[in-house]
Amino acid sequence: MAVNKTFLKWGVNYIGNHGQSLVQKPAIRNFAFNKVKKYAAEGYQHNLDIQRYSVGECEDRYAMSQAIIDTAERILTSPYPIAPAYLKKLSEIMVQSIVIEGGEISIQQKFKNIHGRRPPGFLVVSPTKACNLKCTGCYASSSGESHEKLSWDVFDQILTEAREIFGIRFIVISGGEPFAYKDQGKNLLDMVEKHSDIFFMAYTNSLLINEETAKRMAKLGNISPAISIEGWREKTDERRGEGTFDGIMQSMERLRNHGVPFGISLTATTYNCEELFSDEFMDYLFFQQRAMYGWVFHYMPIGRSYTLDLMPTIEQRQWMWKRAWELTKGKKLFLADFWNHGTLVDGCLAGGRSSGGGYLYINWDGKVMPCVFVPYSPVNINDIYKDGKTIADAWEESFFERIREWQADYVKGNGHRGNLLNPCFIRDHHDVFRQIVNETEPDPENEPAKEALLDDDYMKGMIEYGKAYADLSDETWRKQYLKE
């Protein structure tokens, strides 16, 4: 075993130092990808054999794995090579630290021995509310007038504890605008550099990514921007401000030129979902602009000027589910839809769930919440640290535990696997959300969140939406996934 680990460590170091030249050799590259495809096929068959997931879920997971493999191969053969630091960091973080040394597994097991469950798979942190834009319907109500932020010391402690207590190696940064963060004369990339053993992804409008910033990211190798875009120029500028679309294209060009892998973040509304999922728009972003991955968010009626009218209709949502899988299987795009792809991750990820990559969200004011789109908090991380406690104490709050209990029961309760096409506990099961809030009494994060709780029309509309989509999607779930 020691010999194997020594050999693997040598391999990791060699890939880190010579990975760029290796991936340019077709024979080596083809051998590696054929091996990966073989492992994916074996994993698919294994999941079928042990019946860990329904037949349809196994098919979804296999299709997405093929898309990810194809995406990696497409990127490595791109005329815009990835900066060498990314190959080095990914090999160090993902292979050496997790596979070879196994430190994260022992940390997670230790956590489970103490707390009864494994810790969440990652954290989402919004270090600042400040933003250079003021987008219509912003879930965070961010703008240039906002100055709330996490202090450098608290931000640093969150990341340190995520690593040491949860065993986390992946952090998502949201906002506000992450690249607007500054404290003690330091910015986001200073924090990324300090925590060089963690890989970061930052949701960003990208307009603050200048040449210097792109160059520094390429040097660091452990952060990837996910750029928000609403569609073509008209739709993007309508929501985000005139000139935003052109600014995004300039940022993407800088990132390509410096070898920084980036993705896209799409917010689907009733007005733009068909445009977002069109062949023309997808081809433009993934094959011309060279986006590596894409995340799809459905508009959630929270935050500034919330309205149910912007949510995709239930018919549009079902169409997006079908269309996303057409793009994944047909064009081999790594495109994940957080509401329609619950089959890939055992349903809802909120509340610090242990399995399938669950997460907690920490806001710029320190409030800890189950999800970016659930603006209700039982505890503040600043208070936790003042009392000499840790992030594990925040994770144990009853609000989060009740969510985790509901998730576990929904997925496998009484031997019945719940419909994972509608897994969201605030939108698809708003009555459940209201019950948990009434039982545990978390504080609304802001005034719009408080207003939403008191708005009877809002509550009725959300409950009706969830039930209507359940009625629409149940037949698909039974026939295509459970194979009844």
Short mmCIF file of C-alpha atoms in Angstrom, two decimals:
data_model
loop_
_atom_site.label_atom_id
_atom_site.label_comp_id
_atom_site.label_asym_id
_atom_site.label_seq_id
_atom_site.Cartn_x
_atom_site.Cartn_y
_atom_site.Cartn_z
CA MET A 1 0.00 0.00 0.00
CA ALA A 2 2.85 2.37 0.83
CA VAL A 3 4.39 1.65 -2.56
CA ASN A 4 1.12 2.45 -4.32
CA LYS A 5 0.76 5.73 -2.47
CA THR A 6 4.32 6.68 -3.27
CA PHE A 7 3.71 5.95 -6.92
CA LEU A 8 0.45 7.93 -6.91
CA LYS A 9 2.12 10.91 -5.24
CA TRP A 10 4.82 10.83 -7.87
CA GLY A 11 2.09 10.75 -10.52
CA VAL A 12 0.30 13.71 -9.00
CA ASN A 13 3.50 15.75 -8.89
CA TYR A 14 4.34 14.77 -12.45
CA ILE A 15 0.90 15.75 -13.72
CA GLY A 16 1.08 19.01 -11.79
CA ASN A 17 4.41 19.90 -13.36
CA HIS A 18 3.95 18.39 -16.83
CA GLY A 19 0.17 18.11 -17.22
CA GLN A 20 -0.08 20.66 -19.99
CA SER A 21 2.32 18.78 -22.25
CA LEU A 22 0.77 15.41 -21.36
CA VAL A 23 -2.78 16.35 -22.32
CA GLN A 24 -1.52 17.56 -25.68
CA LYS A 25 -0.42 14.01 -26.57
CA PRO A 26 -3.40 12.26 -28.21
CA ALA A 27 -2.33 8.73 -27.29
CA ILE A 28 -2.00 9.52 -23.57
CA ARG A 29 -5.15 11.64 -23.54
CA ASN A 30 -7.24 9.00 -25.34
CA PHE A 31 -5.98 6.25 -23.03
CA ALA A 32 -6.92 8.28 -19.96
CA PHE A 33 -10.39 9.20 -21.20
CA ASN A 34 -11.15 5.64 -22.29
CA LYS A 35 -10.28 4.48 -18.78
CA VAL A 36 -12.53 7.13 -17.22
CA LYS A 37 -15.41 6.19 -19.52
CA LYS A 38 -14.97 2.55 -18.57
CA TYR A 39 -15.11 3.40 -14.85
CA ALA A 40 -18.26 5.49 -15.44
CA ALA A 41 -19.95 2.60 -17.22
CA GLU A 42 -18.96 0.19 -14.44
CA GLY A 43 -20.32 2.63 -11.85
CA TYR A 44 -23.60 2.86 -13.74
CA GLN A 45 -23.97 -0.91 -13.82
CA HIS A 46 -23.01 -1.20 -10.14
CA ASN A 47 -25.71 1.29 -9.11
CA LEU A 48 -28.24 -0.69 -11.14
CA ASP A 49 -27.14 -3.98 -9.58
CA ILE A 50 -27.35 -2.80 -5.97
CA GLN A 51 -30.52 -0.75 -6.65
CA ARG A 52 -29.16 2.23 -4.77
CA TYR A 53 -31.11 4.51 -7.07
CA SER A 54 -34.11 4.06 -9.33
CA VAL A 55 -33.41 2.99 -12.91
CA GLY A 56 -34.13 6.50 -14.20
CA GLU A 57 -31.80 8.10 -11.66
CA CYS A 58 -28.99 5.75 -12.71
CA GLU A 59 -29.59 6.77 -16.32
CA ASP A 60 -29.48 10.48 -15.42
CA ARG A 61 -26.26 10.10 -13.42
CA TYR A 62 -24.61 8.16 -16.22
CA ALA A 63 -25.67 10.73 -18.84
CA MET A 64 -24.26 13.60 -16.77
CA SER A 65 -21.00 11.72 -16.15
CA GLN A 66 -20.62 11.27 -19.92
CA ALA A 67 -21.24 14.98 -20.44
CA ILE A 68 -18.61 15.88 -17.83
CA ILE A 69 -16.05 13.54 -19.41
CA ASP A 70 -16.77 14.93 -22.87
CA THR A 71 -16.52 18.48 -21.51
CA ALA A 72 -13.12 17.76 -19.98
CA GLU A 73 -11.88 16.29 -23.25
CA ARG A 74 -13.20 19.28 -25.19
CA ILE A 75 -11.46 21.70 -22.86
CA LEU A 76 -8.13 19.88 -23.00
CA THR A 77 -8.17 19.97 -26.79
CA SER A 78 -9.26 23.60 -26.96
CA PRO A 79 -7.12 26.20 -28.78
CA TYR A 80 -7.26 28.09 -25.46
CA PRO A 81 -5.25 25.88 -23.08
CA ILE A 82 -5.97 25.92 -19.36
CA ALA A 83 -3.33 27.66 -17.27
CA PRO A 84 -0.89 25.07 -15.82
CA ALA A 85 -1.70 26.15 -12.26
CA TYR A 86 -5.21 24.71 -12.59
CA LEU A 87 -3.98 21.24 -13.52
CA LYS A 88 -1.52 21.39 -10.65
CA LYS A 89 -4.07 22.56 -8.08
CA LEU A 90 -6.77 20.13 -9.13
CA SER A 91 -4.34 17.22 -8.97
CA GLU A 92 -3.11 18.31 -5.54
CA ILE A 93 -6.52 19.06 -4.02
CA MET A 94 -8.70 16.39 -5.60
CA VAL A 95 -6.28 13.50 -6.05
CA GLN A 96 -3.49 13.76 -3.52
CA SER A 97 -5.42 15.23 -0.58
CA ILE A 98 -8.69 13.34 -0.98
CA VAL A 99 -7.87 10.07 -2.80
CA ILE A 100 -4.33 9.39 -1.59
CA GLU A 101 -4.12 10.92 1.86
CA GLY A 102 -7.81 10.51 2.69
CA GLY A 103 -7.74 13.28 5.28
CA GLU A 104 -11.20 14.51 4.40
CA ILE A 105 -12.73 11.06 4.91
CA SER A 106 -11.25 10.75 8.41
CA ILE A 107 -12.45 14.29 9.28
CA GLN A 108 -15.96 13.48 8.09
CA GLN A 109 -16.02 10.20 9.99
CA LYS A 110 -14.87 11.96 13.16
CA PHE A 111 -17.66 14.52 12.68
CA LYS A 112 -20.23 11.74 12.26
CA ASN A 113 -19.03 10.00 15.42
CA ILE A 114 -19.68 13.20 17.37
CA HIS A 115 -22.78 14.60 15.65
CA GLY A 116 -24.54 11.52 14.30
CA ARG A 117 -24.40 12.59 10.64
CA ARG A 118 -21.70 13.38 8.16
CA PRO A 119 -21.04 17.10 7.58
CA PRO A 120 -22.19 19.00 4.48
CA GLY A 121 -20.22 18.60 1.27
CA PHE A 122 -19.56 22.30 0.71
CA LEU A 123 -20.37 25.82 1.88
CA VAL A 124 -21.73 28.84 0.04
CA VAL A 125 -20.44 32.13 1.43
CA SER A 126 -21.44 35.66 0.40
CA PRO A 127 -18.69 37.82 1.88
CA THR A 128 -20.22 41.12 0.73
CA LYS A 129 -23.58 42.61 -0.18
CA ALA A 130 -21.93 45.30 -2.28
CA CYS A 131 -22.38 45.08 -6.03
CA ASN A 132 -21.49 47.23 -9.02
CA LEU A 133 -24.92 46.44 -10.55
CA LYS A 134 -28.51 46.74 -9.35
CA CYS A 135 -30.36 43.94 -11.13
CA THR A 136 -34.12 43.71 -11.29
CA GLY A 137 -35.43 41.12 -8.82
CA CYS A 138 -32.03 40.50 -7.18
CA TYR A 139 -32.48 37.78 -4.55
CA ALA A 140 -29.88 39.54 -2.37
CA SER A 141 -31.16 43.10 -2.89
CA SER A 142 -27.55 44.08 -3.60
CA SER A 143 -26.30 47.37 -5.03
CA GLY A 144 -23.42 49.83 -4.86
CA GLU A 145 -25.13 51.40 -1.85
CA SER A 146 -24.57 48.27 0.22
CA HIS A 147 -21.57 48.13 2.55
CA GLU A 148 -22.36 45.08 4.68
CA LYS A 149 -19.64 42.45 4.64
CA LEU A 150 -17.95 39.73 6.63
CA SER A 151 -14.78 40.86 8.33
CA TRP A 152 -11.60 39.36 6.97
CA ASP A 153 -11.02 37.46 10.24
CA VAL A 154 -14.51 35.92 10.30
CA PHE A 155 -14.36 35.04 6.60
CA ASP A 156 -10.98 33.42 7.18
CA GLN A 157 -12.23 31.46 10.19
CA ILE A 158 -15.25 30.17 8.26
CA LEU A 159 -13.00 28.74 5.55
CA THR A 160 -10.53 27.32 8.07
CA GLU A 161 -13.29 25.55 10.01
CA ALA A 162 -14.93 24.33 6.81
CA ARG A 163 -11.66 22.61 6.04
CA GLU A 164 -10.77 21.37 9.53
CA ILE A 165 -14.21 20.54 10.97
CA PHE A 166 -16.27 19.59 7.91
CA GLY A 167 -13.41 18.29 5.72
CA ILE A 168 -14.55 20.57 2.89
CA ARG A 169 -12.34 21.17 -0.14
CA PHE A 170 -14.84 23.12 -2.25
CA ILE A 171 -16.29 26.54 -1.45
CA VAL A 172 -18.81 28.52 -3.48
CA ILE A 173 -18.64 32.30 -3.26
CA SER A 174 -21.76 34.33 -3.96
CA GLY A 175 -22.89 37.87 -3.25
CA GLY A 176 -23.39 40.71 -3.86
CA GLU A 177 -20.51 40.77 -6.25
CA PRO A 178 -17.63 38.65 -4.87
CA PHE A 179 -14.94 40.68 -6.63
CA ALA A 180 -16.19 43.80 -4.84
CA TYR A 181 -15.16 42.33 -1.46
CA LYS A 182 -12.51 44.27 0.45
CA ASP A 183 -11.51 44.33 4.10
CA GLN A 184 -8.29 45.22 5.89
CA GLY A 185 -6.86 46.19 2.50
CA LYS A 186 -7.39 42.64 1.16
CA ASN A 187 -9.73 41.24 -1.46
CA LEU A 188 -11.30 37.93 -2.49
CA LEU A 189 -8.23 36.66 -4.34
CA ASP A 190 -6.09 37.32 -1.27
CA MET A 191 -8.37 34.94 0.61
CA VAL A 192 -8.27 32.40 -2.23
CA GLU A 193 -4.47 32.54 -2.15
CA LYS A 194 -4.37 32.04 1.62
CA HIS A 195 -6.58 28.96 1.36
CA SER A 196 -4.67 27.37 -1.48
CA ASP A 197 -5.77 23.86 -0.47
CA ILE A 198 -9.42 24.67 -1.28
CA PHE A 199 -10.98 25.08 -4.72
CA PHE A 200 -13.36 28.02 -5.12
CA MET A 201 -16.12 28.85 -7.55
CA ALA A 202 -17.46 32.42 -7.56
CA TYR A 203 -20.81 33.54 -8.97
CA THR A 204 -20.07 36.89 -10.56
CA ASN A 205 -21.34 39.44 -13.06
CA SER A 206 -17.68 39.43 -14.24
CA LEU A 207 -17.47 43.17 -14.91
CA LEU A 208 -14.79 43.65 -12.25
CA ILE A 209 -12.55 40.98 -13.79
CA ASN A 210 -9.91 43.11 -15.48
CA GLU A 211 -6.60 41.96 -17.00
CA GLU A 212 -4.82 42.00 -13.65
CA THR A 213 -7.54 39.95 -11.95
CA ALA A 214 -7.68 37.37 -14.74
CA LYS A 215 -3.91 37.06 -14.74
CA ARG A 216 -3.83 36.52 -10.98
CA MET A 217 -6.53 33.84 -11.13
CA ALA A 218 -4.48 32.01 -13.75
CA LYS A 219 -1.50 32.12 -11.42
CA LEU A 220 -3.46 30.90 -8.38
CA GLY A 221 -5.21 28.03 -10.16
CA ASN A 222 -7.87 27.37 -7.49
CA ILE A 223 -10.79 29.62 -8.44
CA SER A 224 -13.25 29.52 -11.33
CA PRO A 225 -15.81 32.28 -12.05
CA ALA A 226 -19.40 31.33 -12.91
CA ILE A 227 -20.66 34.29 -14.93
CA SER A 228 -24.28 35.40 -14.68
CA ILE A 229 -26.03 36.07 -17.98
CA GLU A 230 -29.74 36.40 -18.77
CA GLY A 231 -29.77 35.59 -22.48
CA TRP A 232 -28.73 37.63 -25.50
CA ARG A 233 -27.87 41.34 -25.24
CA GLU A 234 -31.44 42.61 -24.96
CA LYS A 235 -32.48 40.29 -22.13
CA THR A 236 -29.20 40.65 -20.21
CA ASP A 237 -29.06 44.44 -20.44
CA GLU A 238 -32.76 44.73 -19.61
CA ARG A 239 -32.23 43.07 -16.23
CA ARG A 240 -28.63 43.99 -15.44
CA GLY A 241 -28.12 47.35 -17.10
CA GLU A 242 -27.04 48.70 -20.48
CA GLY A 243 -23.64 47.48 -21.66
CA THR A 244 -23.58 44.45 -19.34
CA PHE A 245 -23.70 41.86 -22.14
CA ASP A 246 -20.76 43.40 -23.97
CA GLY A 247 -18.85 43.66 -20.70
CA ILE A 248 -19.43 39.95 -20.06
CA MET A 249 -18.09 39.04 -23.50
CA GLN A 250 -14.94 41.08 -22.83
CA SER A 251 -14.46 39.33 -19.49
CA MET A 252 -14.84 35.92 -21.11
CA GLU A 253 -12.21 36.84 -23.66
CA ARG A 254 -9.77 37.85 -20.91
CA LEU A 255 -10.37 34.61 -19.06
CA ARG A 256 -9.85 32.52 -22.20
CA ASN A 257 -6.65 34.36 -23.05
CA HIS A 258 -5.24 33.71 -19.56
CA GLY A 259 -6.36 30.07 -19.43
CA VAL A 260 -8.88 30.53 -16.61
CA PRO A 261 -11.71 27.96 -16.84
CA PHE A 262 -15.10 29.61 -16.34
CA GLY A 263 -18.75 28.67 -16.34
CA ILE A 264 -22.10 30.38 -16.72
CA SER A 265 -24.98 31.01 -14.36
CA LEU A 266 -28.43 31.32 -15.89
CA THR A 267 -31.55 32.61 -14.14
CA ALA A 268 -34.61 31.28 -15.93
CA THR A 269 -37.82 33.30 -15.78
CA THR A 270 -41.12 33.02 -17.57
CA TYR A 271 -39.79 35.56 -20.08
CA ASN A 272 -36.38 34.17 -21.02
CA CYS A 273 -36.28 30.39 -20.45
CA GLU A 274 -36.83 29.47 -24.11
CA GLU A 275 -34.04 31.83 -25.16
CA LEU A 276 -31.63 30.46 -22.55
CA PHE A 277 -32.16 26.86 -23.66
CA SER A 278 -32.08 27.51 -27.40
CA ASP A 279 -29.48 25.74 -29.54
CA GLU A 280 -28.10 29.09 -30.70
CA PHE A 281 -27.51 30.46 -27.21
CA MET A 282 -26.09 27.22 -25.82
CA ASP A 283 -23.76 26.77 -28.79
CA TYR A 284 -22.59 30.37 -28.46
CA LEU A 285 -21.71 30.07 -24.78
CA PHE A 286 -20.26 26.55 -24.71
CA PHE A 287 -18.62 26.20 -28.11
CA GLN A 288 -17.77 29.77 -29.13
CA GLN A 289 -17.15 31.45 -25.77
CA ARG A 290 -15.78 28.16 -24.34
CA ALA A 291 -17.77 28.03 -21.10
CA MET A 292 -16.80 24.91 -19.17
CA TYR A 293 -19.99 24.34 -17.18
CA GLY A 294 -23.39 25.89 -16.59
CA TRP A 295 -25.76 26.24 -13.64
CA VAL A 296 -29.46 26.94 -14.13
CA PHE A 297 -31.47 28.71 -11.43
CA HIS A 298 -35.20 29.23 -11.68
CA TYR A 299 -36.29 32.67 -10.55
CA MET A 300 -37.29 32.49 -6.89
CA PRO A 301 -39.72 35.11 -5.54
CA ILE A 302 -37.54 36.44 -2.73
CA GLY A 303 -35.47 39.59 -2.28
CA ARG A 304 -36.03 42.95 -3.94
CA SER A 305 -39.49 43.39 -5.51
CA TYR A 306 -40.31 39.68 -5.26
CA THR A 307 -43.12 38.48 -7.51
CA LEU A 308 -44.57 35.12 -8.43
CA ASP A 309 -45.12 36.37 -11.97
CA LEU A 310 -41.44 35.90 -12.93
CA MET A 311 -41.33 32.22 -11.99
CA PRO A 312 -41.37 29.86 -14.99
CA THR A 313 -44.81 28.31 -15.33
CA ILE A 314 -45.17 24.63 -14.48
CA GLU A 315 -45.36 23.85 -18.20
CA GLN A 316 -42.19 25.84 -18.86
CA ARG A 317 -40.46 24.08 -15.99
CA GLN A 318 -41.31 20.65 -17.37
CA TRP A 319 -40.14 21.78 -20.81
CA MET A 320 -36.82 22.96 -19.27
CA TRP A 321 -36.38 19.55 -17.62
CA LYS A 322 -36.83 17.83 -20.97
CA ARG A 323 -34.71 20.37 -22.84
CA ALA A 324 -31.83 20.27 -20.34
CA TRP A 325 -31.51 16.51 -20.81
CA GLU A 326 -31.59 16.93 -24.59
CA LEU A 327 -28.64 19.30 -24.29
CA THR A 328 -26.81 17.07 -21.81
CA LYS A 329 -27.20 13.91 -23.87
CA GLY A 330 -27.13 15.40 -27.36
CA LYS A 331 -24.49 18.12 -27.08
CA LYS A 332 -22.72 16.62 -24.04
CA LEU A 333 -23.01 19.85 -22.06
CA PHE A 334 -22.26 19.97 -18.34
CA LEU A 335 -25.46 21.91 -17.61
CA ALA A 336 -27.06 21.37 -14.19
CA ASP A 337 -30.51 22.67 -13.24
CA PHE A 338 -30.86 22.98 -9.46
CA TRP A 339 -34.63 22.41 -9.46
CA ASN A 340 -34.99 19.91 -12.30
CA HIS A 341 -31.92 17.76 -11.61
CA GLY A 342 -32.66 16.53 -8.11
CA THR A 343 -32.19 13.02 -9.51
CA LEU A 344 -28.44 13.67 -9.63
CA VAL A 345 -28.07 14.60 -5.95
CA ASP A 346 -30.83 12.85 -3.98
CA GLY A 347 -33.12 15.90 -4.08
CA CYS A 348 -32.79 19.12 -2.08
CA LEU A 349 -29.28 20.21 -1.01
CA ALA A 350 -30.31 22.77 1.63
CA GLY A 351 -29.78 22.76 5.38
CA GLY A 352 -26.29 21.27 5.50
CA ARG A 353 -27.46 17.86 4.31
CA SER A 354 -24.84 15.15 4.68
CA SER A 355 -25.22 13.06 1.54
CA GLY A 356 -25.16 14.07 -2.11
CA GLY A 357 -23.23 17.29 -1.57
CA GLY A 358 -25.52 19.23 0.76
CA TYR A 359 -24.55 22.71 1.87
CA LEU A 360 -25.10 25.61 4.28
CA TYR A 361 -25.16 29.26 3.29
CA ILE A 362 -23.50 32.11 5.22
CA ASN A 363 -24.51 35.67 4.44
CA TRP A 364 -22.47 38.92 4.43
CA ASP A 365 -24.03 39.88 7.79
CA GLY A 366 -23.04 36.53 9.31
CA LYS A 367 -26.50 34.95 9.24
CA VAL A 368 -26.36 31.22 8.60
CA MET A 369 -29.17 29.96 6.36
CA PRO A 370 -30.17 26.64 4.81
CA CYS A 371 -29.93 27.94 1.24
CA VAL A 372 -29.27 31.08 -0.80
CA PHE A 373 -32.98 31.06 -1.67
CA VAL A 374 -34.27 30.50 1.88
CA PRO A 375 -33.64 33.87 3.59
CA TYR A 376 -34.36 32.76 7.15
CA SER A 377 -31.71 32.26 9.79
CA PRO A 378 -31.66 30.77 13.31
CA VAL A 379 -28.12 31.89 14.16
CA ASN A 380 -25.35 34.35 13.29
CA ILE A 381 -21.80 33.13 12.77
CA ASN A 382 -20.45 36.31 14.37
CA ASP A 383 -22.30 35.47 17.58
CA ILE A 384 -21.16 31.85 17.36
CA TYR A 385 -17.53 32.94 17.27
CA LYS A 386 -17.96 35.53 20.03
CA ASP A 387 -19.27 32.76 22.27
CA GLY A 388 -16.23 30.60 21.54
CA LYS A 389 -18.21 28.07 19.49
CA THR A 390 -17.62 26.74 15.98
CA ILE A 391 -19.45 26.32 12.71
CA ALA A 392 -20.51 22.85 13.89
CA ASP A 393 -22.68 24.52 16.54
CA ALA A 394 -24.43 26.53 13.82
CA TRP A 395 -24.98 23.33 11.80
CA GLU A 396 -26.73 21.73 14.80
CA GLU A 397 -29.49 24.36 14.98
CA SER A 398 -32.98 22.83 15.06
CA PHE A 399 -34.10 24.72 11.93
CA PHE A 400 -31.45 22.95 9.88
CA GLU A 401 -31.99 19.60 11.57
CA ARG A 402 -35.73 19.66 10.85
CA ILE A 403 -34.97 20.34 7.18
CA ARG A 404 -32.53 17.43 7.10
CA GLU A 405 -35.10 15.15 8.74
CA TRP A 406 -37.72 16.08 6.15
CA GLN A 407 -35.23 15.54 3.30
CA ALA A 408 -34.31 12.07 4.56
CA ASP A 409 -37.95 11.11 4.98
CA TYR A 410 -38.90 12.48 1.56
CA VAL A 411 -36.15 10.60 -0.23
CA LYS A 412 -36.50 7.24 1.52
CA GLY A 413 -39.24 7.53 4.11
CA ASN A 414 -41.29 4.36 4.65
CA GLY A 415 -39.55 2.71 1.71
CA HIS A 416 -41.10 5.18 -0.75
CA ARG A 417 -38.77 7.34 -2.82
CA GLY A 418 -40.25 10.81 -3.19
CA ASN A 419 -40.54 12.52 -6.57
CA LEU A 420 -37.07 14.02 -7.09
CA LEU A 421 -38.32 16.13 -9.99
CA ASN A 422 -39.82 18.50 -7.42
CA PRO A 423 -37.49 18.32 -4.38
CA CYS A 424 -37.25 21.98 -3.22
CA PHE A 425 -38.71 22.40 0.24
CA ILE A 426 -39.46 26.13 -0.10
CA ARG A 427 -40.90 26.21 -3.61
CA ASP A 428 -42.12 22.67 -4.33
CA HIS A 429 -43.27 22.00 -0.75
CA HIS A 430 -44.02 25.46 0.61
CA ASP A 431 -46.51 24.09 3.13
CA VAL A 432 -43.70 21.98 4.62
CA PHE A 433 -41.43 25.03 4.68
CA ARG A 434 -44.07 27.04 6.56
CA GLN A 435 -44.54 24.27 9.10
CA ILE A 436 -40.78 24.03 9.81
CA VAL A 437 -40.51 27.82 10.13
CA ASN A 438 -43.44 27.87 12.57
CA GLU A 439 -41.87 25.12 14.66
CA THR A 440 -38.31 26.47 14.82
CA GLU A 441 -38.87 30.25 14.39
CA PRO A 442 -35.80 31.39 12.44
CA ASP A 443 -35.44 35.14 11.87
CA PRO A 444 -36.20 36.63 8.43
CA GLU A 445 -32.95 37.77 6.83
CA ASN A 446 -34.39 41.07 5.61
CA GLU A 447 -37.62 43.05 5.29
CA PRO A 448 -38.77 41.36 2.02
CA ALA A 449 -38.35 37.96 3.71
CA LYS A 450 -40.47 39.16 6.63
CA GLU A 451 -43.11 40.52 4.26
CA ALA A 452 -43.26 37.21 2.40
CA LEU A 453 -44.09 35.34 5.61
CA LEU A 454 -46.99 37.72 6.27
CA ASP A 455 -48.27 37.71 2.68
CA ASP A 456 -51.22 35.29 2.44
CA ASP A 457 -51.45 35.60 -1.35
CA TYR A 458 -47.77 34.76 -1.63
CA MET A 459 -48.17 31.69 0.59
CA LYS A 460 -51.22 30.45 -1.31
CA GLY A 461 -49.55 31.05 -4.67
CA MET A 462 -46.41 29.14 -3.68
CA ILE A 463 -48.37 26.18 -2.27
CA GLU A 464 -50.55 26.02 -5.36
CA TYR A 465 -47.50 26.16 -7.63
CA GLY A 466 -45.81 23.26 -5.84
CA LYS A 467 -48.89 21.07 -5.88
CA ALA A 468 -49.63 21.84 -9.53
CA TYR A 469 -46.10 20.87 -10.54
CA ALA A 470 -46.27 17.71 -8.46
CA ASP A 471 -49.44 16.71 -10.32
CA LEU A 472 -47.76 17.46 -13.65
CA SER A 473 -44.47 15.68 -12.93
CA ASP A 474 -45.66 12.64 -10.97
CA GLU A 475 -46.51 10.65 -14.09
CA THR A 476 -43.04 11.29 -15.53
CA TRP A 477 -41.46 10.29 -12.22
CA ARG A 478 -43.38 7.02 -12.04
CA LYS A 479 -42.97 5.99 -15.67
CA GLN A 480 -39.52 7.29 -16.60
CA TYR A 481 -37.72 6.96 -13.26
CA LEU A 482 -39.45 4.26 -11.25
CA LYS A 483 -40.29 2.41 -14.51
CA GLU A 484 -43.76 1.52 -13.28
#
